Short mmCIF file of C-alpha atoms and ligand atoms in Angstrom, two decimals:
data_model
loop_
_atom_site.label_atom_id
_atom_site.label_comp_id
_atom_site.label_asym_id
_atom_site.label_seq_id
_atom_site.Cartn_x
_atom_site.Cartn_y
_atom_site.Cartn_z
CA MET A 1 7.21 -14.11 1.35
CA LYS A 2 8.61 -11.11 3.15
CA VAL A 3 7.48 -7.58 3.04
CA THR A 4 10.39 -6.50 1.28
CA ASP A 5 10.52 -9.13 -1.07
CA HIS A 6 6.87 -8.23 -1.73
CA ILE A 7 8.13 -4.48 -2.55
CA SER A 8 11.44 -5.50 -4.40
CA LYS A 9 9.40 -7.78 -6.97
CA ALA A 10 6.44 -5.19 -7.51
CA LYS A 11 5.74 -4.04 -10.91
CA SER A 12 3.41 -1.24 -9.43
CA THR A 13 2.30 0.02 -6.06
CA LEU A 14 1.35 -2.34 -3.68
CA PHE A 15 -1.86 -2.44 -1.34
CA SER A 16 -1.60 -3.39 2.00
CA PHE A 17 -4.32 -3.34 5.33
CA GLU A 18 -4.51 -3.57 8.96
CA VAL A 19 -7.10 -4.92 11.06
CA LEU A 20 -7.86 -5.24 14.58
CA PRO A 21 -8.49 -8.67 16.58
CA SER A 22 -12.14 -8.96 17.31
CA ILE A 23 -13.21 -7.93 20.61
CA LYS A 24 -13.19 -10.62 23.45
CA GLY A 25 -16.25 -12.44 23.09
CA ARG A 26 -17.07 -12.35 19.56
CA ASP A 27 -15.76 -14.43 17.02
CA ILE A 28 -13.12 -14.54 14.31
CA GLN A 29 -16.17 -14.08 11.66
CA ASP A 30 -16.32 -10.55 12.50
CA LEU A 31 -12.73 -10.28 11.15
CA TYR A 32 -13.30 -12.27 8.24
CA ASP A 33 -16.52 -10.24 7.13
CA GLY A 34 -14.03 -7.00 7.34
CA ILE A 35 -11.42 -8.44 5.38
CA GLU A 36 -13.33 -10.30 2.40
CA PRO A 37 -14.38 -7.09 0.88
CA LEU A 38 -10.93 -6.26 0.37
CA MET A 39 -9.41 -9.65 -0.96
CA GLU A 40 -10.45 -8.81 -4.44
CA PHE A 41 -7.68 -6.49 -4.76
CA ASP A 42 -5.04 -8.94 -3.60
CA PRO A 43 -3.19 -7.39 -0.88
CA SER A 44 0.20 -8.00 -0.57
CA PHE A 45 0.23 -8.49 3.54
CA ILE A 46 -2.64 -8.10 6.45
CA ASN A 47 -1.25 -6.70 9.30
CA VAL A 48 -3.00 -7.40 12.82
CA THR A 49 -2.34 -5.07 15.60
CA TYR A 50 -1.72 -5.86 19.13
CA HIS A 51 -3.78 -4.45 22.03
CA ARG A 52 -2.04 -4.67 25.46
CA GLU A 53 -4.20 -4.49 28.77
CA GLU A 54 -6.20 -1.57 29.64
CA TYR A 55 -6.92 -0.80 33.30
CA VAL A 56 -10.86 -0.93 34.19
CA PHE A 57 -12.54 -0.44 37.44
CA LYS A 58 -14.80 -3.31 38.59
CA LYS A 59 -17.73 -2.66 41.00
CA LEU A 60 -17.00 -4.83 44.46
CA ASN A 61 -20.04 -6.48 46.33
CA ASN A 62 -18.98 -3.91 49.26
CA GLY A 63 -19.61 -1.12 46.51
CA LEU A 64 -15.55 -0.12 46.49
CA HIS A 65 -14.09 -0.15 43.24
CA GLU A 66 -10.84 -2.52 42.14
CA LYS A 67 -8.46 -1.49 39.49
CA ILE A 68 -7.91 -4.35 37.16
CA ALA A 69 -6.01 -5.04 33.91
CA GLU A 70 -8.35 -6.43 31.21
CA ARG A 71 -7.11 -7.56 27.48
CA LYS A 72 -9.90 -6.79 25.42
CA ARG A 73 -8.41 -7.88 21.95
CA PRO A 74 -6.21 -10.86 22.59
CA GLY A 75 -4.94 -12.91 19.88
CA THR A 76 -2.77 -11.32 17.51
CA VAL A 77 -0.47 -13.94 16.29
CA SER A 78 -3.18 -16.79 16.41
CA ILE A 79 -5.22 -14.58 13.87
CA CYS A 80 -2.32 -13.99 11.63
CA ALA A 81 -1.90 -17.82 11.48
CA ALA A 82 -5.78 -18.19 10.67
CA ILE A 83 -5.54 -15.81 8.18
CA LYS A 84 -2.74 -17.00 6.45
CA ASN A 85 -4.26 -20.16 6.47
CA LYS A 86 -7.62 -19.31 5.17
CA TYR A 87 -6.49 -16.58 2.56
CA GLY A 88 -2.87 -18.15 1.59
CA VAL A 89 -1.85 -14.16 2.09
CA ASP A 90 1.33 -13.19 4.30
CA THR A 91 0.66 -11.77 7.39
CA VAL A 92 2.31 -9.18 9.96
CA PRO A 93 1.69 -9.35 13.68
CA HIS A 94 2.41 -6.16 15.70
CA LEU A 95 4.70 -6.61 18.58
CA ILE A 96 5.47 -4.25 20.98
CA CYS A 97 7.82 -3.78 23.95
CA GLY A 98 4.97 -2.81 26.37
CA GLY A 99 4.11 -5.78 28.78
CA PHE A 100 6.82 -7.65 27.68
CA SER A 101 10.38 -8.68 29.26
CA ARG A 102 12.93 -9.39 27.21
CA ASP A 103 12.58 -13.37 27.52
CA GLU A 104 8.67 -13.13 26.94
CA THR A 105 9.57 -11.23 23.92
CA GLU A 106 11.74 -14.03 22.55
CA ILE A 107 9.13 -16.49 23.35
CA ALA A 108 6.45 -14.38 21.22
CA LEU A 109 9.30 -14.58 18.47
CA ILE A 110 9.85 -18.12 18.64
CA GLU A 111 6.07 -19.09 18.54
CA MET A 112 5.77 -16.96 15.50
CA ASN A 113 8.74 -18.81 13.89
CA TYR A 114 7.45 -21.87 14.40
CA LEU A 115 3.98 -20.85 12.65
CA GLY A 116 6.02 -19.71 9.72
CA ILE A 117 5.25 -16.27 10.17
CA ASN A 118 8.21 -14.30 9.34
CA ASN A 119 7.14 -10.96 9.03
CA LEU A 120 6.24 -8.17 11.92
CA LEU A 121 6.06 -4.66 12.96
CA ALA A 122 8.10 -3.89 15.91
CA LEU A 123 6.89 -1.24 18.11
CA ARG A 124 7.03 0.25 21.63
CA GLY A 125 3.31 0.61 22.47
CA ASP A 126 1.54 3.63 23.79
CA PRO A 127 1.32 4.34 27.46
CA VAL A 128 -1.44 1.98 29.28
CA LYS A 129 -4.69 3.67 29.01
CA GLY A 130 -5.18 6.22 32.01
CA GLU A 131 -1.28 6.25 32.34
CA THR A 132 0.74 9.72 31.13
CA GLN A 133 4.15 7.91 30.45
CA PHE A 134 5.29 4.19 28.76
CA ILE A 135 6.31 2.34 31.52
CA PRO A 136 8.29 -0.62 30.42
CA GLU A 137 8.10 -4.42 31.87
CA LYS A 138 10.85 -5.28 34.13
CA ASP A 139 13.92 -6.37 31.82
CA GLY A 140 11.36 -5.21 28.78
CA HIS A 141 12.45 -2.68 26.05
CA VAL A 142 12.07 1.09 26.74
CA TYR A 143 12.28 1.78 23.07
CA ALA A 144 11.35 0.02 19.72
CA SER A 145 15.18 0.22 18.49
CA THR A 146 16.41 -2.17 21.26
CA LEU A 147 13.04 -4.73 20.33
CA VAL A 148 14.57 -4.49 16.70
CA LYS A 149 18.07 -5.55 17.95
CA GLN A 150 16.92 -8.26 19.87
CA ILE A 151 14.84 -9.47 16.36
CA SER A 152 18.32 -8.87 14.44
CA GLN A 153 20.20 -10.92 17.12
CA MET A 154 17.96 -13.83 16.54
CA ASN A 155 18.49 -13.33 12.86
CA SER A 156 22.03 -14.23 13.79
CA GLY A 157 21.50 -17.20 15.70
CA HIS A 158 21.77 -15.15 19.06
CA TYR A 159 19.07 -16.20 21.77
CA LEU A 160 19.11 -14.75 25.00
CA ASP A 161 20.04 -18.05 26.69
CA ASP A 162 23.66 -18.27 26.61
CA GLU A 163 23.41 -21.84 26.87
CA ILE A 164 22.35 -22.10 23.38
CA VAL A 165 25.51 -22.03 21.34
CA GLU A 166 24.34 -22.97 18.02
CA GLY A 167 21.11 -21.61 17.65
CA ILE A 168 19.33 -21.77 14.32
CA PRO A 169 18.82 -18.05 13.03
CA THR A 170 15.32 -16.79 12.56
CA ASP A 171 14.68 -14.98 9.19
CA PHE A 172 12.34 -12.19 10.26
CA CYS A 173 11.23 -9.28 8.07
CA THR A 174 11.08 -5.89 10.60
CA GLY A 175 8.98 -3.17 10.09
CA VAL A 176 8.90 0.13 12.22
CA ALA A 177 6.65 2.89 12.66
CA GLY A 178 7.64 6.45 11.13
CA TYR A 179 5.74 9.67 11.86
CA PRO A 180 5.79 12.30 8.93
CA GLU A 181 4.31 14.75 11.69
CA LYS A 182 6.60 13.44 14.34
CA HIS A 183 5.92 11.46 17.29
CA PHE A 184 3.87 13.37 19.87
CA GLU A 185 6.58 12.79 22.43
CA ALA A 186 9.41 13.71 20.37
CA GLN A 187 11.01 17.23 20.71
CA ASN A 188 10.74 17.78 17.14
CA LEU A 189 11.27 15.88 14.06
CA LYS A 190 14.92 16.14 13.72
CA HIS A 191 14.67 14.00 17.10
CA ASP A 192 12.37 11.86 15.90
CA LEU A 193 14.15 11.15 13.14
CA LYS A 194 17.33 10.53 14.61
CA HIS A 195 15.53 7.79 16.57
CA LEU A 196 14.07 6.23 13.39
CA LYS A 197 17.26 5.83 11.88
CA GLU A 198 18.61 3.84 15.11
CA LYS A 199 15.74 1.44 14.24
CA VAL A 200 16.97 1.26 10.83
CA ASP A 201 20.34 0.87 12.03
CA ALA A 202 19.29 -1.98 14.32
CA GLY A 203 17.93 -3.95 11.47
CA ALA A 204 14.56 -2.71 10.58
CA HIS A 205 14.01 -3.44 6.66
CA TYR A 206 11.12 -0.95 6.33
CA ILE A 207 9.11 1.71 7.53
CA VAL A 208 5.27 1.97 7.83
CA THR A 209 4.04 5.77 8.59
CA GLN A 210 1.44 7.01 10.95
CA LEU A 211 -1.87 7.81 9.03
CA PHE A 212 -1.68 11.54 7.43
CA PHE A 213 -3.90 13.79 5.79
CA ASP A 214 -1.67 15.74 4.02
CA ASN A 215 0.70 14.19 1.35
CA ASN A 216 3.09 17.21 1.47
CA LYS A 217 3.89 16.23 5.23
CA PHE A 218 4.85 12.68 3.99
CA PHE A 219 6.77 13.87 0.96
CA ASP A 220 9.06 15.83 3.03
CA PHE A 221 9.46 13.20 5.45
CA VAL A 222 10.68 10.56 3.19
CA LYS A 223 12.82 13.55 1.59
CA GLU A 224 14.29 14.19 5.36
CA CYS A 225 14.86 10.21 6.29
CA ARG A 226 16.90 9.93 2.73
CA LYS A 227 18.79 13.14 3.78
CA ILE A 228 19.90 11.44 6.95
CA GLY A 229 20.63 8.17 5.29
CA ILE A 230 17.49 5.96 5.79
CA THR A 231 17.52 3.88 2.83
CA VAL A 232 14.65 1.28 3.34
CA PRO A 233 11.36 1.34 1.72
CA ILE A 234 9.03 3.77 3.23
CA VAL A 235 5.44 2.73 3.36
CA PRO A 236 2.49 5.46 3.45
CA GLY A 237 -0.37 4.47 6.13
CA ILE A 238 -3.66 6.09 4.97
CA LYS A 239 -7.00 6.25 7.15
CA PRO A 240 -10.16 7.68 5.54
CA ILE A 241 -12.40 9.67 7.58
CA THR A 242 -15.64 8.14 7.64
CA THR A 243 -17.55 9.54 10.80
CA LEU A 244 -18.24 13.19 12.04
CA LYS A 245 -16.69 11.95 15.37
CA HIS A 246 -13.27 11.11 13.19
CA THR A 247 -12.89 15.08 12.45
CA THR A 248 -12.02 15.77 15.68
CA PHE A 249 -11.16 12.19 17.13
CA LEU A 250 -8.18 11.11 14.52
CA PRO A 251 -6.70 14.47 14.52
CA LYS A 252 -6.39 14.33 18.48
CA THR A 253 -5.41 10.89 18.87
CA PHE A 254 -2.77 10.42 16.31
CA HIS A 255 -1.32 13.94 16.52
CA ILE A 256 -1.71 14.74 12.84
CA ASP A 257 -2.96 18.28 11.07
CA MET A 258 -6.32 18.43 9.07
CA PRO A 259 -5.37 20.55 6.01
CA GLU A 260 -7.76 23.27 5.80
CA ALA A 261 -9.39 22.09 2.40
CA LEU A 262 -10.23 19.12 3.97
CA ALA A 263 -11.60 20.85 6.98
CA ASP A 264 -13.73 22.98 4.79
CA GLU A 265 -15.33 20.31 2.95
CA LEU A 266 -16.01 18.24 6.32
CA GLU A 267 -17.30 21.55 7.82
CA LYS A 268 -20.26 21.31 5.33
CA CYS A 269 -21.46 17.81 6.19
CA LYS A 270 -24.32 17.43 8.39
CA ASN A 271 -24.30 13.59 8.56
CA ASN A 272 -22.04 10.68 8.34
CA GLN A 273 -22.71 9.51 5.07
CA GLN A 274 -21.82 12.94 3.75
CA VAL A 275 -18.42 12.60 5.71
CA MET A 276 -17.91 9.29 4.50
CA GLU A 277 -18.22 10.67 0.95
CA VAL A 278 -16.16 13.60 1.43
CA GLY A 279 -13.14 10.87 3.45
CA ILE A 280 -13.18 8.79 0.56
CA GLU A 281 -13.02 11.20 -2.57
CA TRP A 282 -10.11 13.12 0.01
CA GLY A 283 -8.34 9.57 0.24
CA ILE A 284 -8.62 8.80 -3.48
CA GLN A 285 -6.80 12.06 -4.53
CA GLN A 286 -4.11 11.36 -1.77
CA VAL A 287 -3.70 7.83 -2.79
CA LYS A 288 -3.47 8.86 -6.48
CA GLU A 289 -0.83 11.06 -5.71
CA LEU A 290 0.93 8.78 -3.39
CA ILE A 291 1.12 6.28 -6.51
CA SER A 292 2.71 8.91 -8.74
CA PHE A 293 5.20 9.66 -6.17
CA GLY A 294 6.42 6.02 -6.56
CA SER A 295 5.32 4.75 -2.99
CA PRO A 296 6.10 1.14 -2.95
CA CYS A 297 3.02 0.01 -1.11
CA ILE A 298 -0.02 1.85 0.45
CA HIS A 299 -1.05 0.82 3.85
CA PHE A 300 -4.43 1.00 4.43
CA TYR A 301 -5.79 1.35 8.20
CA THR A 302 -9.27 -0.19 8.73
CA MET A 303 -9.98 0.13 11.93
CA GLY A 304 -12.60 -2.77 11.73
CA LYS A 305 -14.40 -1.13 8.74
CA SER A 306 -13.66 -2.03 5.31
CA GLU A 307 -16.42 0.00 2.73
CA ALA A 308 -14.54 3.30 2.65
CA VAL A 309 -11.14 1.51 2.01
CA ARG A 310 -12.72 -0.93 -0.74
CA ARG A 311 -13.91 2.03 -2.60
CA ILE A 312 -10.67 4.17 -2.41
CA VAL A 313 -8.60 1.03 -3.70
CA GLN A 314 -11.35 0.31 -6.41
CA ASN A 315 -10.94 3.96 -7.61
CA SER A 316 -7.40 4.42 -7.11
CA TYR A 317 -5.62 1.72 -8.83
C1 FAD B 13 2.21 1.67 11.84
C2 FAD B 13 2.08 1.75 13.06
C3 FAD B 13 1.24 0.86 13.44
C4 FAD B 13 1.19 0.86 15.16
N1 FAD B 13 0.50 -0.28 15.58
C5 FAD B 13 0.53 -0.78 16.90
C6 FAD B 13 0.00 -1.60 17.80
O1 FAD B 13 -0.48 -2.70 17.11
N2 FAD B 13 -0.26 -1.68 18.80
C7 FAD B 13 0.10 -0.70 19.90
O2 FAD B 13 -0.27 -1.03 20.93
N3 FAD B 13 0.68 0.51 19.09
C8 FAD B 13 0.87 0.96 17.81
N4 FAD B 13 1.25 1.79 17.31
C9 FAD B 13 1.48 3.11 17.96
C10 FAD B 13 3.06 2.86 18.92
O3 FAD B 13 3.27 1.96 19.59
C11 FAD B 13 2.78 4.39 19.25
O4 FAD B 13 3.05 5.27 18.43
C12 FAD B 13 4.13 4.38 20.33
O5 FAD B 13 3.91 5.58 21.19
C13 FAD B 13 5.76 4.67 19.73
O6 FAD B 13 5.99 3.35 19.06
P1 FAD B 13 7.07 3.50 18.45
O7 FAD B 13 7.51 2.11 18.06
O8 FAD B 13 7.00 4.46 17.10
O9 FAD B 13 8.51 4.01 19.29
P2 FAD B 13 9.91 4.24 19.65
O10 FAD B 13 10.31 4.07 18.20
O11 FAD B 13 10.61 3.53 20.75
O12 FAD B 13 9.51 5.97 19.79
C14 FAD B 13 8.83 6.36 20.84
C15 FAD B 13 9.65 7.86 21.47
O13 FAD B 13 10.58 7.54 21.71
C16 FAD B 13 11.90 8.70 21.10
N5 FAD B 13 12.92 7.73 21.27
C17 FAD B 13 13.26 6.67 20.51
N6 FAD B 13 14.42 6.27 21.03
C18 FAD B 13 15.11 7.19 22.13
C19 FAD B 13 16.21 7.20 22.67
N7 FAD B 13 17.08 6.24 22.57
N8 FAD B 13 15.99 8.03 23.60
C20 FAD B 13 15.38 9.20 23.60
N9 FAD B 13 13.92 9.36 23.38
C21 FAD B 13 13.97 8.05 22.07
C22 FAD B 13 11.04 8.69 19.66
O14 FAD B 13 11.57 9.79 19.10
C23 FAD B 13 9.20 8.77 20.31
O15 FAD B 13 8.96 10.03 20.46
C24 FAD B 13 1.44 1.88 16.00
C25 FAD B 13 2.04 2.98 15.42
C26 FAD B 13 2.24 2.93 13.67
C27 FAD B 13 2.93 4.30 13.31
#
């Protein structure tokens, strides 16, 4: 079933979560071990992230270093098919612009379609680690909006190959990313929202947000979206803080604020266990408030760790 069908049929706020593919060399069982504790809550869908290549420096026999591209977490689409098959739950692969030409994107979409995966999250992707700016592939998409347009065209039966006269239309339900605290490259929220609207106008069916700790930022974001005519469902993304490292890593990496009240509580913590308790309590309050606000679904970033998410879901719904 499509994400938007789950949302439109729901009688109360839904729950979904996101997992990362196992690191290369590990088994898919690692992933299942993270998923299993959350299955009792009956998630409506599970997202699987996409990780493009990273540059690493390998030492050669002559002592010099060679820069090579390595993909450390492959398998997004096959993992989606495996999860769908094992648990009977809808899955949402992430598809990015980075590293793909338009032709390669079309092939990836055809493969998803053959596997019966008709949900996806369309993203641009970040700059490759070690680079400061996003560089598209030759003939690849520069922004997520044109990727969404390509998907919409396939949904109308238009493939890139002009020799295909009567292409069978695909039926993808496309989600896109939204940023309550603006995307880090955007000069201000107004510009960012304008580009978000372009993605929706190109055919996106719903929005999933970047993680945030301050619900007011999300409420303001939804208000601003509605003001400029974005009418699709907006799903808030939540990630609980669980380690001391997260207290600086999450705000810095995702360009989000840490509310003073949360920072004060975290400052009192002496170890990861105490941080996790604060993170879970904060998460429960966030989720309860988001449910009261009428959020259609709450999307949890597990980043490979399910315990904190499990306790939040158990105590919020
Ligand atoms: C829910 C969610 C899931 C994610 N999953 C993944 C994942 O699995 N893999 C991964 O690599 N990354 C993932 N990301 C990160 C995402 O790829 C990055 O945040 C990326 O930098 C931007 O992606 P986007 O799709 O929002 O880009 P876009 O919508 O293309 O926006 C990128 C920037 O360009 C600006 N912009 C857009 N259109 C124009 C235009 N026409 N002219 C000028 N500026 C423009 C926007 O304002 C923004 O600042 C995820 C992010 C979120 C929120």
